[in-house]
mmCIF file of C-alpha atoms in Angstrom:
data_model
loop_
_atom_site.group_PDB
_atom_site.id
_atom_site.type_symbol
_atom_site.label_atom_id
_atom_site.label_comp_id
_atom_site.label_asym_id
_atom_site.label_seq_id
_atom_site.Cartn_x
_atom_site.Cartn_y
_atom_site.Cartn_z
ATOM 1 C CA TRP A 1 -41.613 33.057 25.766
ATOM 2 C CA LEU A 2 -40.459 36.171 23.875
ATOM 3 C CA LYS A 3 -43.826 37.855 24.546
ATOM 4 C CA ARG A 4 -44.638 36.753 28.111
ATOM 5 C CA PRO A 5 -44.863 39.808 30.416
ATOM 6 C CA GLN A 6 -45.424 37.651 33.481
ATOM 7 C CA LEU A 7 -41.791 36.552 33.313
ATOM 8 C CA SER A 8 -39.276 38.911 34.857
ATOM 9 C CA THR A 9 -36.308 39.978 32.764
ATOM 10 C CA THR A 10 -34.025 37.866 34.986
ATOM 11 C CA ALA A 11 -36.156 34.766 34.431
ATOM 12 C CA TRP A 12 -36.328 35.516 30.723
ATOM 13 C CA LEU A 13 -32.550 35.720 30.509
ATOM 14 C CA ALA A 14 -32.396 32.305 32.163
ATOM 15 C CA HIS A 15 -34.288 30.936 29.156
ATOM 16 C CA ILE A 16 -31.435 32.007 26.910
ATOM 17 C CA GLY A 17 -28.992 30.083 29.082
ATOM 18 C CA MET A 18 -31.060 26.940 28.505
ATOM 19 C CA VAL A 19 -30.560 27.017 24.742
ATOM 20 C CA SER A 20 -28.767 23.819 23.832
ATOM 21 C CA SER A 21 -26.475 25.073 21.055
ATOM 22 C CA PRO A 22 -25.234 28.292 19.394
ATOM 23 C CA SER A 23 -27.030 27.306 16.195
ATOM 24 C CA ALA A 24 -30.369 27.504 18.024
ATOM 25 C CA LEU A 25 -29.624 31.069 19.101
ATOM 26 C CA VAL A 26 -28.610 31.978 15.568
ATOM 27 C CA GLN A 27 -31.935 30.662 14.295
ATOM 28 C CA MET A 28 -33.729 33.011 16.723
ATOM 29 C CA LEU A 29 -32.001 36.066 15.271
ATOM 30 C CA PRO A 30 -34.565 36.747 12.429
ATOM 31 C CA ARG A 31 -37.382 36.369 14.917
ATOM 32 C CA ALA A 32 -35.806 38.880 17.302
ATOM 33 C CA VAL A 33 -35.111 41.376 14.495
ATOM 34 C CA ALA A 34 -38.686 41.083 13.243
ATOM 35 C CA VAL A 35 -40.058 41.954 16.682
ATOM 36 C CA ALA A 36 -38.570 45.465 16.896
ATOM 37 C CA PRO A 37 -40.338 47.025 13.823
ATOM 38 C CA SER A 38 -43.703 45.621 14.895
ATOM 39 C CA LEU A 39 -43.689 47.167 18.368
ATOM 40 C CA SER A 40 -46.128 49.944 17.497
ATOM 41 C CA ILE A 41 -48.401 47.614 15.542
ATOM 42 C CA GLY A 42 -48.430 45.119 18.361
ATOM 43 C CA LEU A 43 -49.287 47.747 20.965
ATOM 44 C CA ARG A 44 -52.105 49.279 18.904
ATOM 45 C CA GLY A 45 -53.622 45.921 18.062
ATOM 46 C CA GLN A 46 -53.265 44.608 21.612
ATOM 47 C CA ARG A 47 -51.308 41.719 20.221
ATOM 48 C CA PHE A 48 -48.632 42.139 22.863
ATOM 49 C CA ARG A 49 -49.361 42.793 26.464
ATOM 50 C CA ALA A 50 -45.727 43.439 27.383
ATOM 51 C CA HIS A 51 -44.507 46.955 27.956
ATOM 52 C CA SER A 52 -42.661 48.373 24.969
ATOM 53 C CA SER A 53 -39.401 49.021 26.884
ATOM 54 C CA THR A 54 -39.321 45.500 28.311
ATOM 55 C CA LEU A 55 -39.974 43.931 24.924
ATOM 56 C CA LEU A 56 -37.295 46.073 23.300
ATOM 57 C CA LEU A 57 -34.784 45.142 25.997
ATOM 58 C CA ARG A 58 -35.502 41.471 25.520
ATOM 59 C CA SER A 59 -35.224 41.718 21.746
ATOM 60 C CA LEU A 60 -31.856 43.470 21.951
ATOM 61 C CA THR A 61 -30.610 40.956 24.510
ATOM 62 C CA LEU A 62 -31.536 38.071 22.224
ATOM 63 C CA CYS A 63 -29.752 39.778 19.307
ATOM 64 C CA PHE A 64 -26.664 40.228 21.459
ATOM 65 C CA ALA A 65 -26.735 36.593 22.612
ATOM 66 C CA ALA A 66 -27.086 35.415 19.036
ATOM 67 C CA ALA A 67 -24.122 37.558 17.995
ATOM 68 C CA VAL A 68 -21.998 36.154 20.786
ATOM 69 C CA ALA A 69 -23.025 32.623 19.805
ATOM 70 C CA TRP A 70 -22.139 33.347 16.186
ATOM 71 C CA ARG A 71 -18.721 34.621 17.218
ATOM 72 C CA GLY A 72 -18.202 31.556 19.388
ATOM 73 C CA ALA A 73 -19.150 29.308 16.469
ATOM 74 C CA THR A 74 -16.316 30.792 14.380
ATOM 75 C CA SER A 75 -13.630 30.396 17.092
ATOM 76 C CA PRO A 76 -12.166 27.097 18.393
ATOM 77 C CA SER A 77 -13.209 27.656 22.010
ATOM 78 C CA SER A 78 -13.738 24.778 24.384
ATOM 79 C CA ALA A 79 -17.374 25.831 24.927
ATOM 80 C CA PHE A 80 -18.135 25.505 21.238
ATOM 81 C CA LEU A 81 -16.327 22.198 20.946
ATOM 82 C CA LYS A 82 -18.592 20.784 23.638
ATOM 83 C CA ALA A 83 -21.676 21.717 21.619
ATOM 84 C CA ALA A 84 -20.249 20.996 18.169
ATOM 85 C CA PRO A 85 -21.342 17.935 16.197
ATOM 86 C CA ARG A 86 -19.394 14.741 16.764
ATOM 87 C CA SER A 87 -17.798 14.914 13.321
ATOM 88 C CA GLN A 88 -16.321 18.341 14.101
ATOM 89 C CA GLN A 89 -15.020 17.072 17.449
ATOM 90 C CA LEU A 90 -13.309 14.156 15.734
ATOM 91 C CA LEU A 91 -11.730 16.548 13.234
ATOM 92 C CA SER A 92 -10.439 18.699 16.071
ATOM 93 C CA GLU A 93 -9.090 15.665 17.903
ATOM 94 C CA ARG A 94 -7.344 14.473 14.749
ATOM 95 C CA SER A 95 -5.672 17.870 14.373
ATOM 96 C CA SER A 96 -4.633 17.735 18.006
ATOM 97 C CA PHE A 97 -3.169 14.284 17.522
ATOM 98 C CA ASN A 98 -1.120 15.470 14.572
ATOM 99 C CA GLY A 99 0.074 18.393 16.665
ATOM 100 C CA LEU A 100 1.039 16.129 19.596
ATOM 101 C CA GLY A 101 -2.078 16.914 21.580
ATOM 102 C CA SER A 102 -2.753 20.625 22.119
ATOM 103 C CA LEU A 103 -6.338 19.898 23.187
ATOM 104 C CA GLN A 104 -6.710 18.288 26.592
ATOM 105 C CA GLY A 105 -9.006 15.305 26.400
ATOM 106 C CA GLY A 106 -8.276 14.768 22.690
ATOM 107 C CA ARG A 107 -6.829 11.535 21.348
ATOM 108 C CA GLY A 108 -3.401 13.094 20.787
ATOM 109 C CA TYR A 109 -3.279 14.439 24.329
ATOM 110 C CA ARG A 110 -4.208 11.032 25.723
ATOM 111 C CA ALA A 111 -1.527 9.335 23.597
ATOM 112 C CA VAL A 112 1.150 11.727 24.834
ATOM 113 C CA ARG A 113 0.077 11.187 28.449
ATOM 114 C CA PHE A 114 0.093 7.412 27.983
ATOM 115 C CA ALA A 115 3.597 7.483 26.483
ATOM 116 C CA ALA A 116 4.859 9.687 29.312
ATOM 117 C CA LYS A 117 3.287 7.418 31.919
ATOM 118 C CA LYS A 118 4.756 4.331 30.294
ATOM 119 C CA LYS A 119 8.197 5.938 30.261
ATOM 120 C CA ALA A 120 7.845 6.967 33.911
ATOM 121 C CA ASN A 121 6.864 3.426 34.887
ATOM 122 C CA ALA A 122 9.909 1.897 33.142
ATOM 123 C CA GLY A 123 12.431 0.516 35.619
ATOM 124 C CA SER A 124 15.664 2.355 36.278
ATOM 125 C CA ALA A 125 18.724 1.302 34.312
ATOM 126 C CA VAL A 126 21.037 -1.323 35.774
ATOM 127 C CA CYS A 127 24.597 0.005 36.020
ATOM 128 C CA ASP A 128 28.044 -1.246 36.926
ATOM 129 C CA GLY A 129 28.338 -1.710 40.694
ATOM 130 C CA ASP A 130 24.576 -1.977 41.322
ATOM 131 C CA THR A 131 23.108 -4.445 43.776
ATOM 132 C CA VAL A 132 20.722 -6.705 41.869
ATOM 133 C CA TYR A 133 18.488 -9.683 42.577
ATOM 134 C CA ILE A 134 18.057 -12.373 39.938
ATOM 135 C CA LYS A 135 14.885 -14.453 40.044
ATOM 136 C CA VAL A 136 14.807 -17.738 38.119
ATOM 137 C CA HIS A 137 11.843 -19.485 36.491
ATOM 138 C CA THR A 138 10.843 -21.148 39.784
ATOM 139 C CA GLY A 139 10.247 -17.734 41.370
ATOM 140 C CA ARG A 140 13.273 -18.093 43.681
ATOM 141 C CA TYR A 141 16.269 -15.791 43.952
ATOM 142 C CA ILE A 142 19.895 -16.786 43.316
ATOM 143 C CA GLY A 143 22.206 -16.448 46.287
ATOM 144 C CA GLU A 144 22.746 -19.613 48.300
ATOM 145 C CA LEU A 145 25.936 -21.664 48.252
ATOM 146 C CA ASP A 146 25.954 -25.379 48.981
ATOM 147 C CA GLY A 147 28.225 -28.381 48.689
ATOM 148 C CA THR A 148 29.660 -31.384 50.537
ATOM 149 C CA SER A 149 33.321 -30.518 50.909
ATOM 150 C CA ARG A 150 33.108 -26.840 49.947
ATOM 151 C CA LYS A 151 30.146 -24.518 49.722
ATOM 152 C CA GLU A 152 30.708 -23.372 46.168
ATOM 153 C CA TRP A 153 27.708 -24.617 44.180
ATOM 154 C CA VAL A 154 25.316 -21.773 43.380
ATOM 155 C CA LYS A 155 21.659 -22.290 44.321
ATOM 156 C CA ALA A 156 18.415 -20.416 43.764
ATOM 157 C CA ARG A 157 16.248 -20.939 46.832
ATOM 158 C CA GLY A 158 15.523 -17.433 48.111
ATOM 159 C CA THR A 159 11.960 -16.262 48.584
ATOM 160 C CA LYS A 160 12.691 -12.559 49.154
ATOM 161 C CA LYS A 161 15.120 -9.807 48.266
ATOM 162 C CA ASP A 162 17.506 -9.550 51.196
ATOM 163 C CA ALA A 163 21.223 -9.453 52.003
ATOM 164 C CA LEU A 164 21.530 -13.213 51.444
ATOM 165 C CA HIS A 165 20.518 -12.812 47.778
ATOM 166 C CA ALA A 166 22.047 -9.420 46.969
ATOM 167 C CA LEU A 167 24.343 -9.876 43.970
ATOM 168 C CA THR A 168 26.676 -7.150 42.697
ATOM 169 C CA ILE A 169 26.924 -6.677 38.934
ATOM 170 C CA GLU A 170 30.226 -5.581 37.368
ATOM 171 C CA LYS A 171 31.009 -4.353 33.870
ATOM 172 C CA THR A 172 34.437 -3.457 32.524
ATOM 173 C CA GLY A 173 34.453 0.259 31.750
ATOM 174 C CA GLY A 174 31.436 0.975 33.975
ATOM 175 C CA GLY A 175 28.196 2.635 32.910
ATOM 176 C CA GLU A 176 24.782 1.232 32.061
ATOM 177 C CA ILE A 177 24.433 -2.456 31.268
ATOM 178 C CA GLN A 178 23.286 -3.088 27.694
ATOM 179 C CA SER A 179 21.966 -6.290 26.185
ATOM 180 C CA GLY A 180 24.959 -8.263 24.901
ATOM 181 C CA ASP A 181 27.407 -6.840 27.437
ATOM 182 C CA ALA A 182 29.897 -9.092 29.195
ATOM 183 C CA ILE A 183 29.324 -8.861 32.938
ATOM 184 C CA LYS A 184 30.426 -10.534 36.168
ATOM 185 C CA LEU A 185 28.379 -11.313 39.242
ATOM 186 C CA VAL A 186 29.713 -11.077 42.792
ATOM 187 C CA MET A 187 28.010 -13.401 45.244
ATOM 188 C CA PRO A 188 26.199 -11.922 48.285
ATOM 189 C CA LEU A 189 28.743 -10.854 50.906
ATOM 190 C CA ALA A 190 26.394 -12.194 53.585
ATOM 191 C CA GLN A 191 26.908 -15.672 52.096
ATOM 192 C CA THR A 192 30.694 -15.404 51.774
ATOM 193 C CA ASN A 193 31.506 -13.807 55.163
ATOM 194 C CA GLY A 194 32.298 -10.476 53.535
ATOM 195 C CA THR A 195 34.720 -11.901 50.950
ATOM 196 C CA LYS A 196 34.174 -10.953 47.305
ATOM 197 C CA ILE A 197 33.739 -14.061 45.151
ATOM 198 C CA HIS A 198 32.692 -14.134 41.506
ATOM 199 C CA MET A 199 30.177 -16.582 40.149
ATOM 200 C CA ASP A 200 31.820 -18.668 37.413
ATOM 201 C CA ILE A 201 30.710 -21.122 34.735
ATOM 202 C CA VAL A 202 32.779 -24.100 33.614
ATOM 203 C CA GLY A 203 30.901 -26.505 31.350
ATOM 204 C CA SER A 204 27.463 -26.923 32.916
ATOM 205 C CA ALA A 205 28.626 -26.198 36.471
ATOM 206 C CA VAL A 206 27.838 -22.818 38.029
ATOM 207 C CA ARG A 207 29.975 -22.198 41.097
ATOM 208 C CA ALA A 208 31.529 -19.412 43.187
ATOM 209 C CA ARG A 209 35.229 -19.971 43.932
ATOM 210 C CA PHE A 210 37.440 -16.994 43.142
ATOM 211 C CA TYR A 211 37.445 -13.261 42.629
ATOM 212 C CA ASP A 212 39.221 -12.561 39.367
ATOM 213 C CA ALA A 213 38.577 -9.222 37.693
ATOM 214 C CA ARG A 214 40.335 -10.385 34.485
ATOM 215 C CA GLY A 215 39.220 -14.015 34.410
ATOM 216 C CA ASP A 216 37.287 -15.562 31.521
ATOM 217 C CA TRP A 217 35.490 -18.174 33.606
ATOM 218 C CA GLN A 218 33.707 -15.394 35.462
ATOM 219 C CA LYS A 219 32.450 -13.666 32.306
ATOM 220 C CA MET A 220 28.803 -13.977 31.315
ATOM 221 C CA THR A 221 26.762 -12.343 28.584
ATOM 222 C CA LEU A 222 23.515 -10.656 29.597
ATOM 223 C CA ILE A 223 20.799 -10.962 26.939
ATOM 224 C CA LYS A 224 17.506 -9.078 26.654
ATOM 225 C CA GLN A 225 15.429 -10.210 23.692
ATOM 226 C CA ALA A 226 14.156 -6.687 22.977
ATOM 227 C CA GLY A 227 17.708 -5.317 23.154
ATOM 228 C CA GLY A 228 18.757 -2.003 24.651
ATOM 229 C CA VAL A 229 19.516 -0.994 28.219
ATOM 230 C CA ILE A 230 18.892 -3.564 30.943
ATOM 231 C CA ARG A 231 16.362 -2.152 33.412
ATOM 232 C CA ASP A 232 14.888 -3.087 36.747
ATOM 233 C CA GLY A 233 12.221 -5.742 36.176
ATOM 234 C CA ASP A 234 13.446 -6.841 32.729
ATOM 235 C CA GLN A 235 13.366 -10.447 31.606
ATOM 236 C CA ILE A 236 16.913 -11.548 30.838
ATOM 237 C CA PHE A 237 18.959 -14.575 29.820
ATOM 238 C CA ILE A 238 22.514 -15.269 31.005
ATOM 239 C CA ARG A 239 24.773 -16.936 28.472
ATOM 240 C CA SER A 240 28.093 -18.643 29.153
ATOM 241 C CA VAL A 241 31.260 -17.735 27.261
ATOM 242 C CA PHE A 242 32.136 -21.439 26.987
ATOM 243 C CA LYS A 243 31.411 -23.417 23.811
ATOM 244 C CA ASN A 244 31.448 -20.138 21.863
ATOM 245 C CA GLY A 245 28.700 -18.718 24.030
ATOM 246 C CA ARG A 246 26.236 -21.487 23.266
ATOM 247 C CA ASP A 247 24.569 -22.470 26.552
ATOM 248 C CA TYR A 248 22.307 -20.475 28.861
ATOM 249 C CA MET A 249 22.000 -20.509 32.625
ATOM 250 C CA ASP A 250 18.952 -22.180 34.199
ATOM 251 C CA ALA A 251 17.943 -23.652 37.557
ATOM 252 C CA ASN A 252 16.628 -27.020 38.697
ATOM 253 C CA PRO A 253 13.035 -27.135 39.946
ATOM 254 C CA LEU A 254 12.842 -27.310 43.722
ATOM 255 C CA GLU A 255 11.273 -30.786 43.723
ATOM 256 C CA LYS A 256 14.264 -32.366 41.956
ATOM 257 C CA ALA A 257 17.477 -33.685 43.525
ATOM 258 C CA ALA A 258 20.026 -30.918 44.079
ATOM 259 C CA ASP A 259 17.052 -28.628 44.531
ATOM 260 C CA GLY A 260 17.429 -25.130 43.187
ATOM 261 C CA GLU A 261 20.869 -25.794 41.761
ATOM 262 C CA VAL A 262 21.859 -23.296 39.080
ATOM 263 C CA LYS A 263 23.219 -24.918 35.904
ATOM 264 C CA CYS A 264 24.267 -23.982 32.372
ATOM 265 C CA ARG A 265 23.181 -26.775 30.043
ATOM 266 C CA TRP A 266 21.232 -25.949 26.905
ATOM 267 C CA PRO A 267 21.467 -23.510 23.966
ATOM 268 C CA ASP A 268 17.899 -22.352 24.440
ATOM 269 C CA GLU A 269 16.191 -19.113 25.481
ATOM 270 C CA GLY A 270 13.256 -21.046 26.882
ATOM 271 C CA GLU A 271 11.073 -20.975 29.985
ATOM 272 C CA TRP A 272 13.712 -22.546 32.223
ATOM 273 C CA GLN A 273 16.335 -20.029 31.115
ATOM 274 C CA ALA A 274 14.147 -16.933 31.550
ATOM 275 C CA MET A 275 15.135 -14.831 34.559
ATOM 276 C CA THR A 276 14.114 -11.487 36.006
ATOM 277 C CA ILE A 277 16.622 -8.887 37.157
ATOM 278 C CA GLU A 278 15.493 -6.573 39.949
ATOM 279 C CA LYS A 279 17.066 -3.766 41.949
#
């Protein structure tokens, strides 16, 4: 195609754009250089039918394109990376990963984006004074009060997050709630006619009878197996302060007698004791 006079210069230049890689253009360089000295020979011997000025223009254009390709091959441009061998791309991606991802699309860049996305998707921290909803292993929310003579026995029967299951979490000193912190839970005001009442644990019984900011019966320890700040959506365990903090809170299955009753019976972080805290 270097010697075809029937192609216009514009169409001929389009051929250069179809070259698949810079290395192919570089390989054409000796051929283009060899064409220029043989112009007179080619014209006398009728080997070329192209006009001398057109052929010279095309030869110089090919030399220029090859030079540009050579320059691109020695610089880390995105165009060259697309045409570079796979091994060179992997080397570039590895360098990007070590440098925390300067190349978009590289493995390091993807790792940084994934970490940022994961951090953004993490639930917000639970703090002193927040309204929280605690879901037990049956999928129901804690909030109801029941009883024969007095409605003081805590139940977990709720199917949705609403005012009837909105607990308030308290921590002495305020701030974010950390795993291992001693906390207190105020029952939903919609269940207690607007009166603040703490949930308390005595033995295995979980009830709501008094509001005592300094009481020990109302203290509970919030546990997150991974440790750290308690966040919206975390799996937690609630441990009693009785019996040296041995037993964990759980809830009866709904099909049993005293359905949904919240208890504190066993020293086990098992399936029955696993709860989810939500905001």
